[in-house]
C-alpha cells in the first residue's frame, strides 16, 4: 500500500496532463464544430470542404488502420518530448539547449511521419484512392504541404521538449518540488495557444477551395509561435539554472 501511495503523485500528474489535453482538444473541436470548420456527418456530395470528404472516405478497416497509424505518430511525438526532458533531468550534455531541442524535435517529427506513412501505406482500396485523388491537389503541392507540416510539427515538438526542461529546471531550483504542477500549468497554457493556432490552420485547410496565401500565413504563424515558446522556455531554463 505504501508503494502505491508513493506512485500516486506521478501517476496523478500523468492523468492530469491527459485530462488537460483532452479538455483543450474538446474546446478546440467545439469551436470548429460551431464555426462550421469541421462537420461530423457522413459526406459524399461534391462541393464540400476537403477534409470532410477525405475523412468520410476513411471507413471500415481503413479507419481502424489510420487510427492506429495516427496513434503511433502521437505516441512517438509525446515520447520524444518526455525523453528529452528525462535526458535534461539526468544532466545529459547538450540537453536543455534550444539548438538540440529544435533538432531532436525535427528528428522526432520525421520519424513520426515516416511511421505514419509506413502503417498508412496500402490501407486504402482503389476506390478510396480514386475518391481522394479527385479531392487532393497535385503531387508537388502535396510534397510541399508535407514539408511545411514537418516544419510545423518539428518546431512544436522542439518547443514542447524545451518547456519540459524549463519545468524540470524550475523544480530543481526548488529542491525537487513543484514539477507536477509546473507541467500541468505549462500544458494548459501552451495547449491553449496551440489549440487556437490549430483551429485557425484547419479552418484555412478545410475549405472547398484552399486559399494558399491564407494557409501559408497560418503555417508561418504556427512556426513563429512555436519558436517563441522554445526561446521563452530556454530563458526559464537559464533563469532557473542561475537562480535569478
GROMACS .gro file of C-alpha atoms in nm:
model
  244
    1UNK     CA    1   0.000   0.000   0.000
    2UNK     CA    2   0.285   0.240   0.079
    3UNK     CA    3   0.437   0.171  -0.263
    4UNK     CA    4   0.106   0.260  -0.425
    5UNK     CA    5   0.093   0.587  -0.230
    6UNK     CA    6   0.443   0.679  -0.347
    7UNK     CA    7   0.345   0.621  -0.707
    8UNK     CA    8   0.012   0.802  -0.677
    9UNK     CA    9   0.156   1.151  -0.725
   10UNK     CA   10   0.344   1.091  -1.055
   11UNK     CA   11   0.051   0.895  -1.195
   12UNK     CA   12  -0.179   1.174  -1.083
   13UNK     CA   13   0.032   1.423  -1.279
   14UNK     CA   14   0.015   1.198  -1.585
   15UNK     CA   15  -0.362   1.172  -1.558
   16UNK     CA   16  -0.393   1.547  -1.506
   17UNK     CA   17  -0.187   1.613  -1.819
   18UNK     CA   18  -0.407   1.378  -2.018
   19UNK     CA   19  -0.723   1.547  -1.891
   20UNK     CA   20  -0.587   1.894  -1.973
   21UNK     CA   21  -0.506   1.785  -2.328
   22UNK     CA   22  -0.848   1.624  -2.364
   23UNK     CA   23  -1.029   1.934  -2.235
   24UNK     CA   24  -0.831   2.177  -2.451
   25UNK     CA   25  -0.883   1.949  -2.752
   26UNK     CA   26  -1.255   1.926  -2.680
   27UNK     CA   27  -1.278   2.306  -2.667
   28UNK     CA   28  -1.096   2.330  -3.000
   29UNK     CA   29  -1.325   2.075  -3.163
   30UNK     CA   30  -1.626   2.255  -3.020
   31UNK     CA   31  -1.508   2.581  -3.174
   32UNK     CA   32  -1.452   2.416  -3.511
   33UNK     CA   33  -1.794   2.250  -3.499
   34UNK     CA   34  -1.969   2.574  -3.401
   35UNK     CA   35  -1.798   2.772  -3.676
   36UNK     CA   36  -1.852   2.505  -3.941
   37UNK     CA   37  -1.480   2.433  -3.976
   38UNK     CA   38  -1.550   2.064  -3.922
   39UNK     CA   39  -1.864   1.864  -3.996
   40UNK     CA   40  -1.926   1.533  -3.825
   41UNK     CA   41  -2.185   1.396  -4.066
   42UNK     CA   42  -2.103   1.149  -4.341
   43UNK     CA   43  -2.044   1.346  -4.660
   44UNK     CA   44  -2.042   1.205  -5.010
   45UNK     CA   45  -2.163   1.506  -5.212
   46UNK     CA   46  -1.936   1.729  -5.415
   47UNK     CA   47  -1.866   2.092  -5.337
   48UNK     CA   48  -1.792   2.038  -4.967
   49UNK     CA   49  -1.483   2.103  -4.756
   50UNK     CA   50  -1.177   1.894  -4.848
   51UNK     CA   51  -1.102   1.736  -4.510
   52UNK     CA   52  -1.466   1.645  -4.454
   53UNK     CA   53  -1.471   1.448  -4.778
   54UNK     CA   54  -1.137   1.277  -4.709
   55UNK     CA   55  -1.239   1.177  -4.357
   56UNK     CA   56  -1.573   1.044  -4.480
   57UNK     CA   57  -1.382   0.815  -4.720
   58UNK     CA   58  -1.190   0.658  -4.429
   59UNK     CA   59  -1.436   0.391  -4.325
   60UNK     CA   60  -1.422   0.034  -4.202
   61UNK     CA   61  -1.080  -0.130  -4.178
   62UNK     CA   62  -0.910   0.173  -4.334
   63UNK     CA   63  -1.038   0.388  -4.048
   64UNK     CA   64  -0.908   0.143  -3.787
   65UNK     CA   65  -0.567   0.128  -3.956
   66UNK     CA   66  -0.549   0.506  -3.986
   67UNK     CA   67  -0.639   0.548  -3.617
   68UNK     CA   68  -0.357   0.311  -3.525
   69UNK     CA   69  -0.114   0.498  -3.751
   70UNK     CA   70  -0.215   0.834  -3.606
   71UNK     CA   71  -0.192   0.696  -3.253
   72UNK     CA   72   0.158   0.564  -3.320
   73UNK     CA   73   0.269   0.903  -3.455
   74UNK     CA   74   0.127   1.077  -3.147
   75UNK     CA   75   0.296   0.831  -2.910
   76UNK     CA   76   0.633   0.879  -3.082
   77UNK     CA   77   0.593   1.257  -3.064
   78UNK     CA   78   0.497   1.254  -2.696
   79UNK     CA   79   0.770   1.007  -2.604
   80UNK     CA   80   1.028   1.224  -2.780
   81UNK     CA   81   0.942   1.525  -2.562
   82UNK     CA   82   0.937   1.313  -2.246
   83UNK     CA   83   1.271   1.151  -2.335
   84UNK     CA   84   1.433   1.489  -2.399
   85UNK     CA   85   1.309   1.614  -2.062
   86UNK     CA   86   1.443   1.300  -1.893
   87UNK     CA   87   1.784   1.347  -2.055
   88UNK     CA   88   1.791   1.705  -1.925
   89UNK     CA   89   1.692   1.587  -1.578
   90UNK     CA   90   1.973   1.329  -1.592
   91UNK     CA   91   2.222   1.601  -1.684
   92UNK     CA   92   2.299   1.479  -2.036
   93UNK     CA   93   2.539   1.712  -2.216
   94UNK     CA   94   2.354   1.938  -2.460
   95UNK     CA   95   2.007   1.870  -2.325
   96UNK     CA   96   1.814   2.186  -2.243
   97UNK     CA   97   1.973   2.391  -2.520
   98UNK     CA   98   1.744   2.540  -2.785
   99UNK     CA   99   1.951   2.403  -3.075
  100UNK     CA  100   1.934   2.042  -2.955
  101UNK     CA  101   1.564   2.073  -2.866
  102UNK     CA  102   1.498   2.213  -3.214
  103UNK     CA  103   1.697   1.942  -3.397
  104UNK     CA  104   1.565   1.650  -3.193
  105UNK     CA  105   1.214   1.789  -3.233
  106UNK     CA  106   1.256   1.776  -3.609
  107UNK     CA  107   1.406   1.426  -3.592
  108UNK     CA  108   1.114   1.306  -3.381
  109UNK     CA  109   0.866   1.466  -3.621
  110UNK     CA  110   1.035   1.296  -3.916
  111UNK     CA  111   1.022   0.953  -3.751
  112UNK     CA  112   0.655   1.007  -3.655
  113UNK     CA  113   0.567   1.099  -4.015
  114UNK     CA  114   0.762   0.801  -4.151
  115UNK     CA  115   0.579   0.568  -3.909
  116UNK     CA  116   0.251   0.721  -4.020
  117UNK     CA  117   0.344   0.662  -4.383
  118UNK     CA  118   0.457   0.303  -4.326
  119UNK     CA  119   0.138   0.199  -4.148
  120UNK     CA  120  -0.083   0.408  -4.374
  121UNK     CA  121   0.056   0.274  -4.700
  122UNK     CA  122  -0.170   0.016  -4.861
  123UNK     CA  123  -0.468   0.059  -4.629
  124UNK     CA  124  -0.690   0.221  -4.892
  125UNK     CA  125  -0.878   0.045  -5.169
  126UNK     CA  126  -0.857   0.156  -5.531
  127UNK     CA  127  -1.197   0.321  -5.496
  128UNK     CA  128  -1.088   0.515  -5.187
  129UNK     CA  129  -0.762   0.624  -5.354
  130UNK     CA  130  -0.956   0.740  -5.658
  131UNK     CA  131  -1.202   0.934  -5.445
  132UNK     CA  132  -0.925   1.105  -5.252
  133UNK     CA  133  -0.720   1.181  -5.563
  134UNK     CA  134  -1.009   1.377  -5.710
  135UNK     CA  135  -1.021   1.597  -5.398
  136UNK     CA  136  -0.649   1.647  -5.330
  137UNK     CA  137  -0.413   1.891  -5.508
  138UNK     CA  138  -0.131   1.783  -5.740
  139UNK     CA  139   0.164   1.575  -5.616
  140UNK     CA  140   0.414   1.869  -5.598
  141UNK     CA  141   0.169   2.061  -5.380
  142UNK     CA  142   0.126   1.760  -5.153
  143UNK     CA  143   0.505   1.726  -5.117
  144UNK     CA  144   0.532   2.095  -5.027
  145UNK     CA  145   0.246   2.054  -4.778
  146UNK     CA  146   0.428   1.762  -4.617
  147UNK     CA  147   0.747   1.969  -4.582
  148UNK     CA  148   0.553   2.257  -4.427
  149UNK     CA  149   0.373   2.018  -4.191
  150UNK     CA  150   0.708   1.869  -4.087
  151UNK     CA  151   0.835   2.220  -4.012
  152UNK     CA  152   0.527   2.290  -3.800
  153UNK     CA  153   0.543   1.960  -3.613
  154UNK     CA  154   0.921   1.974  -3.569
  155UNK     CA  155   0.921   2.321  -3.415
  156UNK     CA  156   0.622   2.228  -3.199
  157UNK     CA  157   0.798   1.921  -3.058
  158UNK     CA  158   1.115   2.122  -3.005
  159UNK     CA  159   0.918   2.382  -2.811
  160UNK     CA  160   0.738   2.115  -2.608
  161UNK     CA  161   1.069   1.947  -2.522
  162UNK     CA  162   1.218   2.275  -2.404
  163UNK     CA  163   0.908   2.354  -2.198
  164UNK     CA  164   0.952   2.021  -2.019
  165UNK     CA  165   1.314   2.116  -1.950
  166UNK     CA  166   1.201   2.452  -1.811
  167UNK     CA  167   0.965   2.272  -1.573
  168UNK     CA  168   1.244   2.036  -1.464
  169UNK     CA  169   1.486   2.327  -1.415
  170UNK     CA  170   1.230   2.518  -1.206
  171UNK     CA  171   1.167   2.212  -0.991
  172UNK     CA  172   1.539   2.151  -0.950
  173UNK     CA  173   1.586   2.510  -0.832
  174UNK     CA  174   1.316   2.446  -0.570
  175UNK     CA  175   1.480   2.128  -0.436
  176UNK     CA  176   1.268   1.898  -0.649
  177UNK     CA  177   0.933   2.047  -0.557
  178UNK     CA  178   0.656   2.160  -0.790
  179UNK     CA  179   0.744   1.964  -1.104
  180UNK     CA  180   0.396   1.816  -1.148
  181UNK     CA  181   0.222   2.149  -1.102
  182UNK     CA  182   0.456   2.320  -1.347
  183UNK     CA  183   0.399   2.051  -1.609
  184UNK     CA  184   0.021   2.070  -1.580
  185UNK     CA  185   0.016   2.452  -1.584
  186UNK     CA  186   0.251   2.467  -1.882
  187UNK     CA  187   0.047   2.206  -2.065
  188UNK     CA  188  -0.269   2.413  -2.015
  189UNK     CA  189  -0.117   2.749  -2.116
  190UNK     CA  190   0.082   2.622  -2.414
  191UNK     CA  191  -0.202   2.388  -2.510
  192UNK     CA  192  -0.448   2.675  -2.539
  193UNK     CA  193  -0.206   2.865  -2.764
  194UNK     CA  194  -0.150   2.561  -2.985
  195UNK     CA  195  -0.524   2.489  -2.994
  196UNK     CA  196  -0.607   2.839  -3.119
  197UNK     CA  197  -0.344   2.816  -3.392
  198UNK     CA  198  -0.456   2.465  -3.487
  199UNK     CA  199  -0.817   2.576  -3.521
  200UNK     CA  200  -0.711   2.863  -3.747
  201UNK     CA  201  -0.487   2.640  -3.956
  202UNK     CA  202  -0.753   2.373  -4.004
  203UNK     CA  203  -1.007   2.640  -4.088
  204UNK     CA  204  -0.777   2.753  -4.370
  205UNK     CA  205  -0.728   2.394  -4.493
  206UNK     CA  206  -1.081   2.264  -4.467
  207UNK     CA  207  -1.242   2.466  -4.744
  208UNK     CA  208  -1.375   2.383  -5.088
  209UNK     CA  209  -1.101   2.596  -5.246
  210UNK     CA  210  -0.789   2.640  -5.032
  211UNK     CA  211  -0.651   2.994  -5.016
  212UNK     CA  212  -0.277   2.924  -5.037
  213UNK     CA  213  -0.181   3.269  -4.908
  214UNK     CA  214  -0.407   3.242  -4.603
  215UNK     CA  215  -0.291   2.887  -4.530
  216UNK     CA  216   0.073   2.989  -4.567
  217UNK     CA  217   0.014   3.273  -4.323
  218UNK     CA  218  -0.130   3.037  -4.064
  219UNK     CA  219   0.157   2.790  -4.101
  220UNK     CA  220   0.407   3.076  -4.071
  221UNK     CA  221   0.232   3.192  -3.754
  222UNK     CA  222   0.242   2.835  -3.621
  223UNK     CA  223   0.618   2.807  -3.673
  224UNK     CA  224   0.691   3.154  -3.533
  225UNK     CA  225   0.485   3.093  -3.219
  226UNK     CA  226   0.648   2.752  -3.170
  227UNK     CA  227   0.992   2.910  -3.192
  228UNK     CA  228   0.885   3.183  -2.950
  229UNK     CA  229   0.770   2.921  -2.699
  230UNK     CA  230   1.103   2.741  -2.741
  231UNK     CA  231   1.301   3.059  -2.675
  232UNK     CA  232   1.085   3.162  -2.378
  233UNK     CA  233   1.128   2.816  -2.227
  234UNK     CA  234   1.503   2.847  -2.280
  235UNK     CA  235   1.502   3.170  -2.079
  236UNK     CA  236   1.326   2.989  -1.795
  237UNK     CA  237   1.586   2.712  -1.810
  238UNK     CA  238   1.871   2.964  -1.785
  239UNK     CA  239   1.697   3.166  -1.516
  240UNK     CA  240   1.636   2.858  -1.303
  241UNK     CA  241   1.994   2.743  -1.358
  242UNK     CA  242   2.142   3.071  -1.237
  243UNK     CA  243   1.892   3.108  -0.955
  244UNK     CA  244   1.799   3.455  -1.076
   0.00000   0.00000   0.00000
